[in-house]
XYZ file of C-alpha atoms in Angstrom:
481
model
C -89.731 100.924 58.447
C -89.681 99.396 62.077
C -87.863 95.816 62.622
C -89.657 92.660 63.564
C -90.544 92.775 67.178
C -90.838 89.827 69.381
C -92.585 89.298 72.434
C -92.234 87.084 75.302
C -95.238 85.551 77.179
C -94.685 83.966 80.408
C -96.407 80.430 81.474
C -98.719 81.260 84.129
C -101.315 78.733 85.009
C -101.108 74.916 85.154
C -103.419 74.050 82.712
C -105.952 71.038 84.336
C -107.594 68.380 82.619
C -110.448 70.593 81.236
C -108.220 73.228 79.850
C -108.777 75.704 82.879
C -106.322 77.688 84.441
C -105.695 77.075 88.481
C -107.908 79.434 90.124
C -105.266 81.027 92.152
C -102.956 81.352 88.872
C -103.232 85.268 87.342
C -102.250 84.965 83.683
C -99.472 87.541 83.068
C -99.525 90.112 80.376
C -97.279 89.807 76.874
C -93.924 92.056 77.531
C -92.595 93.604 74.722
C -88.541 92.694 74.754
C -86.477 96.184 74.767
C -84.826 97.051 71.996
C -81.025 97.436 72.531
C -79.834 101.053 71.812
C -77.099 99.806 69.221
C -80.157 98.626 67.204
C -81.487 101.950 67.880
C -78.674 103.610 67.011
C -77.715 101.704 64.221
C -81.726 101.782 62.624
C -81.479 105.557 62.728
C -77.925 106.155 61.302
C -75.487 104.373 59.314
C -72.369 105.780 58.647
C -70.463 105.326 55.320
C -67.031 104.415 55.864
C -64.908 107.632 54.707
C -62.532 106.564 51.503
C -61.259 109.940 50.720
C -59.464 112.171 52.242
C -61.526 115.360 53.033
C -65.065 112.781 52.028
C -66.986 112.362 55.108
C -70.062 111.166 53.951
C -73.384 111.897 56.115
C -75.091 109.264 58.164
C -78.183 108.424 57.096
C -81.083 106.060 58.328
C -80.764 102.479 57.323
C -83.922 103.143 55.459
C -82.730 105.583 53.582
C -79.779 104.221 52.347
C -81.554 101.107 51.547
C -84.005 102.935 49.376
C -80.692 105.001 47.308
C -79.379 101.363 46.713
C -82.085 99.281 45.748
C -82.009 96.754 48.489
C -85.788 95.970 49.696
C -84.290 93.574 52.531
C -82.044 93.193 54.869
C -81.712 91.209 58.280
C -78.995 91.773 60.644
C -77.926 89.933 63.935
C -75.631 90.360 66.605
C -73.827 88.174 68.852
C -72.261 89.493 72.020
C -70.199 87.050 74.888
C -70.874 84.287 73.066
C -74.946 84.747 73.267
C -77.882 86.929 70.692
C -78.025 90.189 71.734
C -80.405 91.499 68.974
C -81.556 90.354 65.722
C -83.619 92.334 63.416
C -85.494 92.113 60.160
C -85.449 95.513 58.198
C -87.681 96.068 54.716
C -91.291 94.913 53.745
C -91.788 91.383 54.509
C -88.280 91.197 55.915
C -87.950 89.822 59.734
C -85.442 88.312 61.216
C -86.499 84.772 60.520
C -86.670 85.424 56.556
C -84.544 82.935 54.607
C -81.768 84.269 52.492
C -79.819 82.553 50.105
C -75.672 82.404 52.069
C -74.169 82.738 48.949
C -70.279 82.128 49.630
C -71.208 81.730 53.157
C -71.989 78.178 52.770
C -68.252 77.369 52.373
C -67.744 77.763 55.999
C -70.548 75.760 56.618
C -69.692 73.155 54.066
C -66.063 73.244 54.852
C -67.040 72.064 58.939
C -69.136 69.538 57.156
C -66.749 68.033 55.092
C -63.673 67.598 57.663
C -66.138 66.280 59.821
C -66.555 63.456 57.472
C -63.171 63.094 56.769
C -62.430 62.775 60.739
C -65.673 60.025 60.623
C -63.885 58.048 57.898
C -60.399 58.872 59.237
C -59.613 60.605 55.939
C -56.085 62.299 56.504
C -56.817 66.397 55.429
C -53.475 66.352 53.182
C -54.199 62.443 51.287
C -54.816 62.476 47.932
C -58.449 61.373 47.171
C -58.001 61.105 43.413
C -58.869 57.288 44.089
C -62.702 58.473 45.997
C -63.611 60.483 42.689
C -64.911 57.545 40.881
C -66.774 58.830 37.595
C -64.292 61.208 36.653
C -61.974 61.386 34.037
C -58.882 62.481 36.135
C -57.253 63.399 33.377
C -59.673 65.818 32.409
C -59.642 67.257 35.721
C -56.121 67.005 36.630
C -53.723 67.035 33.236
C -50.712 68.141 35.768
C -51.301 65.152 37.907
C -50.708 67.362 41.104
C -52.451 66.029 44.926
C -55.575 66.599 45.111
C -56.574 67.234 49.061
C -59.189 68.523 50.685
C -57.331 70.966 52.938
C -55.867 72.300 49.260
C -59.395 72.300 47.807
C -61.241 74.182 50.586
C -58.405 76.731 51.330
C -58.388 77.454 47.470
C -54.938 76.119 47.065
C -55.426 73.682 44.899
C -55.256 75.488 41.239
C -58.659 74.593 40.533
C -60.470 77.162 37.962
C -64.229 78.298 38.117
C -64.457 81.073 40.532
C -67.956 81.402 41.029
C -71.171 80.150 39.795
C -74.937 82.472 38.300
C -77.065 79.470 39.177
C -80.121 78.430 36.926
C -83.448 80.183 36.628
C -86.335 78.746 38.444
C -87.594 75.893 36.500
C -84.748 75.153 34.620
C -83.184 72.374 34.678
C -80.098 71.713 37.388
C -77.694 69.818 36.483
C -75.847 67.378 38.836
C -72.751 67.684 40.950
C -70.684 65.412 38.537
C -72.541 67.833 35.043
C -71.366 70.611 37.095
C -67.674 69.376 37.201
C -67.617 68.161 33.674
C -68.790 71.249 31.935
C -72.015 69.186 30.600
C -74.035 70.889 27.913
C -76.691 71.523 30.255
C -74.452 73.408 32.685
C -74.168 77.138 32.527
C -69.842 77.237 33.235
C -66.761 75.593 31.943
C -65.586 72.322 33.184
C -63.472 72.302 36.624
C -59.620 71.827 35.548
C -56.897 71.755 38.253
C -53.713 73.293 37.183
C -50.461 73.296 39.371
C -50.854 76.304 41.426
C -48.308 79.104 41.904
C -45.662 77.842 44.259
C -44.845 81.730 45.601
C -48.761 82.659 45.004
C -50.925 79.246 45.431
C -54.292 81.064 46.479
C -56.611 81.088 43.846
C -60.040 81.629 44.787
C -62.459 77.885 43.152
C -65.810 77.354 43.968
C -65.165 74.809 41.093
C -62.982 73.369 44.076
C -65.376 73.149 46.291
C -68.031 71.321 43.820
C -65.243 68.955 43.399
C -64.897 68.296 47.677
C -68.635 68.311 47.334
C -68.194 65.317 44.808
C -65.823 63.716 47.096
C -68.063 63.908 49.882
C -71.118 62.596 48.409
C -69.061 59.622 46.824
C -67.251 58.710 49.985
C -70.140 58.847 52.404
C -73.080 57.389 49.819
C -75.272 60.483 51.287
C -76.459 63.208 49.051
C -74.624 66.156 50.157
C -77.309 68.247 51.740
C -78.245 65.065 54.180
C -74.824 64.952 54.974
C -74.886 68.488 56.118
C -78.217 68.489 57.791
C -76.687 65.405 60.047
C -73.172 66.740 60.569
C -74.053 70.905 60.541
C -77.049 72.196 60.791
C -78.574 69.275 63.170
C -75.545 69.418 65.936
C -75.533 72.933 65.680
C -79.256 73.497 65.931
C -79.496 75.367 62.429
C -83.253 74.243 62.551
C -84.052 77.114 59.934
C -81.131 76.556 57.755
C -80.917 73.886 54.805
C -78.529 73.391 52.060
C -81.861 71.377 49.646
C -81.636 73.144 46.227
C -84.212 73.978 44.550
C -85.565 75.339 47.461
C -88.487 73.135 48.724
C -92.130 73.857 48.235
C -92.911 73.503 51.495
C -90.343 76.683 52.474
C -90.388 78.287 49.262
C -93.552 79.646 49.845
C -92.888 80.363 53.581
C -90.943 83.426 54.973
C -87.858 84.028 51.871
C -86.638 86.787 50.523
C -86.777 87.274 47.212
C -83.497 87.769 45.327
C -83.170 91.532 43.209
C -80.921 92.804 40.936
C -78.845 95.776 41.143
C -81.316 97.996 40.334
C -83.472 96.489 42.757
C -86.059 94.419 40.902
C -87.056 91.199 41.475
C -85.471 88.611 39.665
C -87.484 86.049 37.289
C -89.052 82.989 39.307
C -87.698 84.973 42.458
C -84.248 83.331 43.184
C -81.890 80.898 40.730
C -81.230 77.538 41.681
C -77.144 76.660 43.046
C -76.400 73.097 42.861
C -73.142 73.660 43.901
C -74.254 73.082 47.708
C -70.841 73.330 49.338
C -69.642 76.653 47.191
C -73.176 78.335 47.306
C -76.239 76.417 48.491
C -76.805 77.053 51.743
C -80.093 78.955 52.987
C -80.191 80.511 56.343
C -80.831 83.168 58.411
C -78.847 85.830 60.278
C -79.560 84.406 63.483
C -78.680 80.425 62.255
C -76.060 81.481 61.197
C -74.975 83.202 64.095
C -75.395 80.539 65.919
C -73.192 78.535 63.199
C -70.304 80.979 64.374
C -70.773 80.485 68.103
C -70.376 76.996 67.772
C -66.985 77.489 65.577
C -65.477 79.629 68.390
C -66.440 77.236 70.855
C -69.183 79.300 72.538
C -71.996 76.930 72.244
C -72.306 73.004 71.117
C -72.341 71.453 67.705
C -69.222 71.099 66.191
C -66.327 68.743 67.090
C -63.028 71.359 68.919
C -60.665 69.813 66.310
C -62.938 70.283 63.290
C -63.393 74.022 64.295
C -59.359 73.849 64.753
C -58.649 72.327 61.370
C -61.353 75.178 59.898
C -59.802 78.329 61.518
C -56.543 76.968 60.984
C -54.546 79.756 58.280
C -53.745 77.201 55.102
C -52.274 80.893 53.629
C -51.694 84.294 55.460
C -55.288 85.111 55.636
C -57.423 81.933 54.973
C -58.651 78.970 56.139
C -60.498 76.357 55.210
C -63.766 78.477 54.109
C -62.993 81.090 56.194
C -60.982 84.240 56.245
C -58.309 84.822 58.708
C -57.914 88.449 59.345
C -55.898 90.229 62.534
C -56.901 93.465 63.676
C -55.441 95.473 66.451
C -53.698 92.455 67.953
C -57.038 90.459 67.704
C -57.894 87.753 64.790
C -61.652 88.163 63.590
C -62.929 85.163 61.249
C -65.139 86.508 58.050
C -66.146 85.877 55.046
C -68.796 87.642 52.214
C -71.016 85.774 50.053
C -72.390 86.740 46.750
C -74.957 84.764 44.635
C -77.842 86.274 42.120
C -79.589 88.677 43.874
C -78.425 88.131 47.205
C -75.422 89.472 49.119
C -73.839 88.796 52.906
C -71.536 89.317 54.901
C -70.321 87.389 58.527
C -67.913 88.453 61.515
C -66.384 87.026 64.326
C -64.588 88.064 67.168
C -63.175 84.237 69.003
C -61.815 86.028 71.909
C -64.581 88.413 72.870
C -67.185 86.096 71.424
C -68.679 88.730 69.297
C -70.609 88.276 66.190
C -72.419 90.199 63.553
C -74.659 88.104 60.518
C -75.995 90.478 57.650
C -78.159 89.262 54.971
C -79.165 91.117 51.818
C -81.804 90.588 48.767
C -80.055 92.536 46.313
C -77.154 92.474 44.400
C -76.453 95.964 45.707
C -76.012 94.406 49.280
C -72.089 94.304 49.477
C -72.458 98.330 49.081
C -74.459 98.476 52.114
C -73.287 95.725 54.214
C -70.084 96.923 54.634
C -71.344 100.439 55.694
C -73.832 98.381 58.536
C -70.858 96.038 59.660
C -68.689 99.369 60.496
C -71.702 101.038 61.791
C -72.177 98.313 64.150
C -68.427 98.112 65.012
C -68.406 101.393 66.201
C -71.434 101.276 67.857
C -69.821 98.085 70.035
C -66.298 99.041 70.301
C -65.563 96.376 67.991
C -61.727 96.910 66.012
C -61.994 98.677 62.900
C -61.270 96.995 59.208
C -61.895 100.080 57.626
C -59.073 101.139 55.019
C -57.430 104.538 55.545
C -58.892 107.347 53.304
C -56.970 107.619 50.228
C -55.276 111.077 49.048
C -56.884 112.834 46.527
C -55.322 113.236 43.345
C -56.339 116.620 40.992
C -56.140 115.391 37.304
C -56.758 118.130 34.999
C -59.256 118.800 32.221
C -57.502 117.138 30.131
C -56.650 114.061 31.377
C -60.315 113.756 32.390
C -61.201 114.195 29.131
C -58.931 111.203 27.962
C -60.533 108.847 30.862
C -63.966 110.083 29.843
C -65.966 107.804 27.340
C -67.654 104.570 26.979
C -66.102 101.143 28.595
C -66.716 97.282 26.817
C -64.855 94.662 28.677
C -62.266 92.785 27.199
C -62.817 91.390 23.366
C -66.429 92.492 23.307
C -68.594 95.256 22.093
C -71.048 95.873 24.789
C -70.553 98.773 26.897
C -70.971 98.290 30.648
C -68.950 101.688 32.274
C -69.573 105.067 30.804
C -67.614 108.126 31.917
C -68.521 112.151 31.637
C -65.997 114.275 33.377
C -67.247 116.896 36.331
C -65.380 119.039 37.879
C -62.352 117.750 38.862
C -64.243 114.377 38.834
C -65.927 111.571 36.981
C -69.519 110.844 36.899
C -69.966 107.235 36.357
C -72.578 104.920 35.116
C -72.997 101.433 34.892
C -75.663 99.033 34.858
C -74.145 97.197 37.654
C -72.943 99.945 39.859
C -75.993 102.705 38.774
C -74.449 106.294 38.883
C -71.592 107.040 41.009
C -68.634 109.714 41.742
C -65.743 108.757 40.868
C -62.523 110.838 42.326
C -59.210 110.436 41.395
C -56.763 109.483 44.353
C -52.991 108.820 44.085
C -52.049 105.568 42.263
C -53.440 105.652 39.125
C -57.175 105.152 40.855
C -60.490 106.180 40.642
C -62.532 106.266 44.144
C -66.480 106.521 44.709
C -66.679 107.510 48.539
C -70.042 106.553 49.128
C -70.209 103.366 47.818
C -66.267 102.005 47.810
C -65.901 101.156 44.247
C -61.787 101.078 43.213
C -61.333 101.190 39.320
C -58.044 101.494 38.668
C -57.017 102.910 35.121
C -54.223 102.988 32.969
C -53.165 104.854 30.261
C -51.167 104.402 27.185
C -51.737 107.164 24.350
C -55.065 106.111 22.604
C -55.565 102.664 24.576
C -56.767 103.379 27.985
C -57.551 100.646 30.429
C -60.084 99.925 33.818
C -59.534 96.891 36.110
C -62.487 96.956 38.277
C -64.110 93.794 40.018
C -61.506 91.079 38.305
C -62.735 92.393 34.696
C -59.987 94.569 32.131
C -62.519 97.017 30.188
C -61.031 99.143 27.554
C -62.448 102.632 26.374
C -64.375 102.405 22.780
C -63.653 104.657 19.978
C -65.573 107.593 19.729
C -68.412 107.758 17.237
């Protein structure tokens, strides 16, 4: 599997009014850009971040572990002093101009967008816009009657609900911003309420939020929301790849995209869903736009206003912004954030002060298990600070208790089985139709570890009631036959 190459070829001749080169003009021959040895490196080993103590998983070629996870695609770029240093496509069909779907990414994106327009109509971050959501039974939306502002609404402070959003099959039909907010019958999640948040513990992380600053924006400015983007975003920055029009239009959707795959890597129906909700998940890019997107938020190239970028980076909480996460390592702040929509995972890191950036784009829903892996890889590779956790002590459980954790797992209050566990030696096997077959080793704290792909389940038990908490779901163990 070899990455996209690109070539450079030099203008030689003055081309005269018959379409002859000068005579004394030599035309000189394509050159073949080098490829930078981190790519190298990186192309011909990733290493697994180690998550148990005495684990030290292999490296392996990015191939390799692409193939053991199901992803057919990935495209990676790199940012270094404020300027690309490589960018590479990786899979069949994959270079590094292929569209992928930013998932979660688009909140930074949207998030720029939005204050931007609040700054052009001198919109005051912490107002209350209740009175610009026309169409909308506040009541509904708001039974506490708390503020609603946008700084609250894009840092996830707001107590909005709806977390995330599956999107709609190609073809069917996609329901509008104000259906999305309302919980219409023809949308596919409940309708966005906004409770009084936790006073000690306000963060609560709403896409329904951001559909409802989507709402705002659209209403305010008269503009549907991914104009407004394309003239605020991704035309100052110089996205000219990127757009935030959903469905996808014909014109790109049969251009260079990645299709979207599930966890067991196969393509999903009609190739990718449809996300209406623009400013939580609509955005479509590529590693390199969006690169670029993160220069211009440091302030290393044009595009975006110093005090939007200010407002944006600004920590609303501990470790978040407005769309972006906030996170100091080593006496250095990086600015991140992972994005996760059907069939289509990513991942984005900054480094302000070095000017450092790394962009990696996935088509499967297996991506997060292999982006992380690449983003280390690559951190290593340019002496970039480490966000790895600290291996975790392994805990031996005997037989027994093994025994009790093994079995069959059904989420909360319904019958179908997603996690199934057979105890090894000293270890679970598990299986899951999300996660495929993994390890699973005990480590101190009541936890379960897989160290080559990072899952945490943590379990707890209680005679014959034994409990998981794994991605935000509680699964219980079934009776036994």
């Amino acid at each position: 599997m070899k990455p996209n190459r690109h070539f450079l070829i030099p203008a030689a001749c003055l081309m005269l009014l018959m379409g002859a080169c000068a005579p004394e003009a030599a035309v000189a021959p394509a050159v073949e850009q080098t490829t930078p040895p981190e790519q190298i490196a990186l192309e011909a080993g990733i290493s697994p971040v180690p998550l148990v103590t005495g684990e030290t998983p292999k490296a392996v070629p990015l191939a390799e572990r692409m193939a053991a996870l199901g992803v057919p695609g990935v495209s990676i770029a790199v940012y270094r002093a404020g300027a690309p240093d490589w960018a590479a496509g990786f899979g069949e069909g994959v270079d590094a101009g292929t569209l992928f779907q930013a998932a979660s990414l688009s909140k930074m994106v949207a998030s720029v967008g939005i204050v931007a327009l609040a700054q052009e109509k001198g919109v005051d971050l912490d107002t209350d816009i209740s009175g610009d959501l026309a169409g909308l039974d506040l009541a509904a939306l708001n039974p506490d009657g708390v503020p609603v502002t946008l700084r609250a609404l894009l840092s996830h402070t707001n107590g909005a609900n709806v977390s995330g959003f599956p999107g709609y099959a190609a073809g069917a039909p996609v329901p509008s911003t104000l259906e999305v907010i309302t919980g219409s019958a023809r949308t596919n999640t409940p309708a966005v309420v906004i409770r009084r948040p936790d006073a000690a513990s306000p963060y609560s992380y709403s896409g329904g939020g951001y559909t409802v600053a989507q709402y705002w924006a659209e209403q305010v400015s008269g503009e549907d929301f991914a104009a407004l983007m394309q003239r605020l975003v991704l035309d100052p920055v110089g996205m000219e790849a990127s757009t935030f029009a959903q469905p996808l239009p014909e014109a790109l959707a049969g251009g260079n995209v990645a299709a979207a795959h599930n966890s067991q890597g196969v393509e999903i129906a009609g190739r990718w869903h449809t996300y209406p909700e623009l400013a939580a998940a609509g955005l479509w890019t590529t590693s390199s736009d969006f690169g670029r997107f993160l220069m211009a938020l440091t302030g290393r190239a044009e595009g975006i206003d110093p005090a939007v970028a200010a407002e944006v980076t600004r920590p609303v909480v501990s470790d978040y912004g407005l769309g972006i996460g906030i996170v100091p390592y080593d006496g250095e702040v990086s600015l991140r954030h992972s994005g996760g929509n059907a069939g289509y995972t990513c991942y984005a890191l900054v480094w302000p002060e070095r000017g450092d950036a790394i962009v990696v784009m996935t088509n499967a829903d297996n991506g997060f298990r292999l982006y992380r892996d690449i983003v280390e890889t690559a951190g290593a590779l340019h002496g970039w600070p480490s966000g790895a956790p600290a291996p975790r002590q392994r805990e031996e459980l005997s037989a027994e208790a093994l025994a009790v954790l093994a079995g069959r797992y059904a989420a909360e209050g319904t019958p179908d089985v997603i996690l199934e566990f057979s105890a090894g030696e000293g270890e679970l096997l598990g299986a899951s139709p999300i996660a495929g077959n993994f390890r699973a080793v005990p480590v101190e704290g009541g936890a379960l570890v897989s160290p080559e792909d990072g899952f945490e389940i943590r379990y707890e038990i209680n005679g014959s009631d034994v409990r998981l908490s794994v991605m935000g779901m509680t699964l219980v163990k079934a009776p036994q036959d």
